[in-house]
């Protein structure tokens, strides 16, 4: 946009974006609301989310240990495991194992891509993304039974 005068620039800044677009007669792009993320983008986002979850989980365990001391974090985990409710125990184990496994396997996937850039085709990246999700689920569910 070219601003021809100081007054027109001030008027432009006062108008809201949607109002300016309505005056042009063009629709506002819905961008993210209609865009379907590819599986590679979703798995990449999930790797970052699991990394944050692992960081906050480790910080939480450390904070419990600092505040309570003498193995309080371990005692809390043993209480959860010994509740007698297998659903609670299974969910607790899965909620710890999935971020660990997924983040680790995602790192292995990126290490493979760094060392073998020929694997970075659209088809191979999609296959690797589905393999990452599937293998992470299988291994995490296996850890629930350990």
XYZ file of C-alpha atoms in Angstrom:
146
model
C 0.000 0.000 0.000
C 1.242 3.452 -0.864
C 0.387 6.230 1.562
C 0.024 9.518 -0.280
C -0.449 11.832 2.689
C -0.063 11.894 6.438
C -3.849 12.103 6.902
C -4.564 9.053 4.739
C -1.925 7.068 6.686
C -3.607 7.956 9.980
C -7.013 6.962 8.581
C -5.542 3.674 7.374
C -4.134 2.852 10.833
C -7.486 3.582 12.509
C -9.404 1.123 10.310
C -9.461 -2.510 11.254
C -8.200 -5.106 8.769
C -11.566 -6.783 8.190
C -13.213 -3.424 7.545
C -10.533 -2.498 4.981
C -10.974 -5.858 3.223
C -14.773 -5.455 3.172
C -14.323 -2.133 1.355
C -12.247 -3.852 -1.350
C -14.939 -6.485 -1.911
C -12.435 -9.328 -1.479
C -13.014 -12.049 1.110
C -10.645 -12.470 4.018
C -8.663 -15.670 3.585
C -9.597 -18.348 6.124
C -5.994 -19.716 5.896
C -5.503 -22.057 8.881
C -9.182 -22.868 9.302
C -9.328 -24.648 5.932
C -5.718 -25.777 5.622
C -5.080 -29.460 6.260
C -1.651 -29.912 7.814
C 0.422 -32.696 6.256
C 1.366 -35.579 8.532
C 5.015 -34.452 8.504
C 4.025 -31.078 9.973
C 1.819 -32.682 12.605
C 4.548 -35.100 13.689
C 7.090 -32.279 13.829
C 4.763 -30.206 16.018
C 4.151 -33.234 18.230
C 7.907 -33.750 18.684
C 8.156 -30.208 20.004
C 5.128 -30.668 22.267
C 6.500 -33.914 23.717
C 9.840 -32.189 24.312
C 8.077 -29.466 26.294
C 6.052 -32.069 28.209
C 9.236 -33.952 29.117
C 10.894 -30.732 30.252
C 7.987 -29.715 32.471
C 7.618 -33.285 33.778
C 11.280 -33.460 34.739
C 11.070 -30.009 36.319
C 7.971 -31.088 38.258
C 9.646 -34.221 39.590
C 12.697 -32.171 40.522
C 10.560 -29.550 42.250
C 8.717 -32.216 44.275
C 12.051 -33.696 45.289
C 13.506 -30.304 46.241
C 10.451 -29.306 48.278
C 9.669 -32.640 49.939
C 13.006 -34.469 49.705
C 13.960 -38.004 50.725
C 12.483 -39.765 47.696
C 9.071 -38.080 47.781
C 8.791 -38.140 43.981
C 9.540 -41.864 43.890
C 7.049 -42.472 46.683
C 4.379 -40.547 44.793
C 5.006 -42.610 41.660
C 4.839 -45.847 43.667
C 1.525 -44.758 45.183
C 0.105 -44.142 41.711
C 1.330 -47.557 40.534
C -0.100 -49.292 43.590
C -3.568 -47.725 43.552
C -5.272 -50.972 42.636
C -6.965 -49.249 39.695
C -5.378 -50.657 36.532
C -6.866 -47.904 34.368
C -5.147 -45.194 36.424
C -1.859 -47.097 36.453
C -2.010 -47.757 32.705
C -2.783 -44.116 31.910
C 0.050 -42.955 34.154
C 2.522 -45.323 32.499
C 1.367 -44.359 28.998
C 1.490 -40.639 29.770
C 5.138 -41.013 30.778
C 6.255 -43.539 28.157
C 4.647 -41.983 25.055
C 6.434 -38.599 25.199
C 9.752 -40.337 25.925
C 9.404 -42.870 23.116
C 7.943 -40.435 20.589
C 10.549 -37.746 21.223
C 13.382 -40.287 21.102
C 12.174 -41.893 17.856
C 11.571 -38.451 16.362
C 15.181 -37.618 17.136
C 16.305 -40.843 15.468
C 14.229 -39.924 12.416
C 15.890 -36.509 12.190
C 19.314 -38.086 12.675
C 18.589 -40.399 9.735
C 17.501 -37.452 7.593
C 20.658 -35.539 8.527
C 22.907 -38.440 7.567
C 20.918 -39.668 4.559
C 19.403 -36.619 2.813
C 18.237 -38.871 -0.050
C 15.446 -39.974 2.305
C 13.941 -36.479 2.195
C 11.406 -37.008 -0.549
C 7.740 -36.221 -0.014
C 6.797 -39.908 -0.148
C 9.568 -41.009 2.231
C 8.855 -38.225 4.719
C 5.180 -39.196 4.807
C 6.046 -42.875 5.309
C 8.528 -42.005 8.052
C 5.902 -39.857 9.785
C 3.329 -42.643 9.830
C 6.020 -45.082 10.984
C 6.955 -42.704 13.801
C 3.380 -42.455 15.072
C 2.705 -46.186 14.731
C 5.930 -47.382 16.307
C 5.630 -44.890 19.159
C 2.136 -46.123 19.956
C 3.157 -49.792 19.826
C 6.240 -49.337 22.007
C 4.400 -47.092 24.486
C 1.552 -49.589 24.837
C 4.140 -52.345 25.339
C 5.694 -50.285 28.153
C 2.289 -50.077 29.853
C 2.452 -53.839 30.400
C 5.968 -53.794 31.859
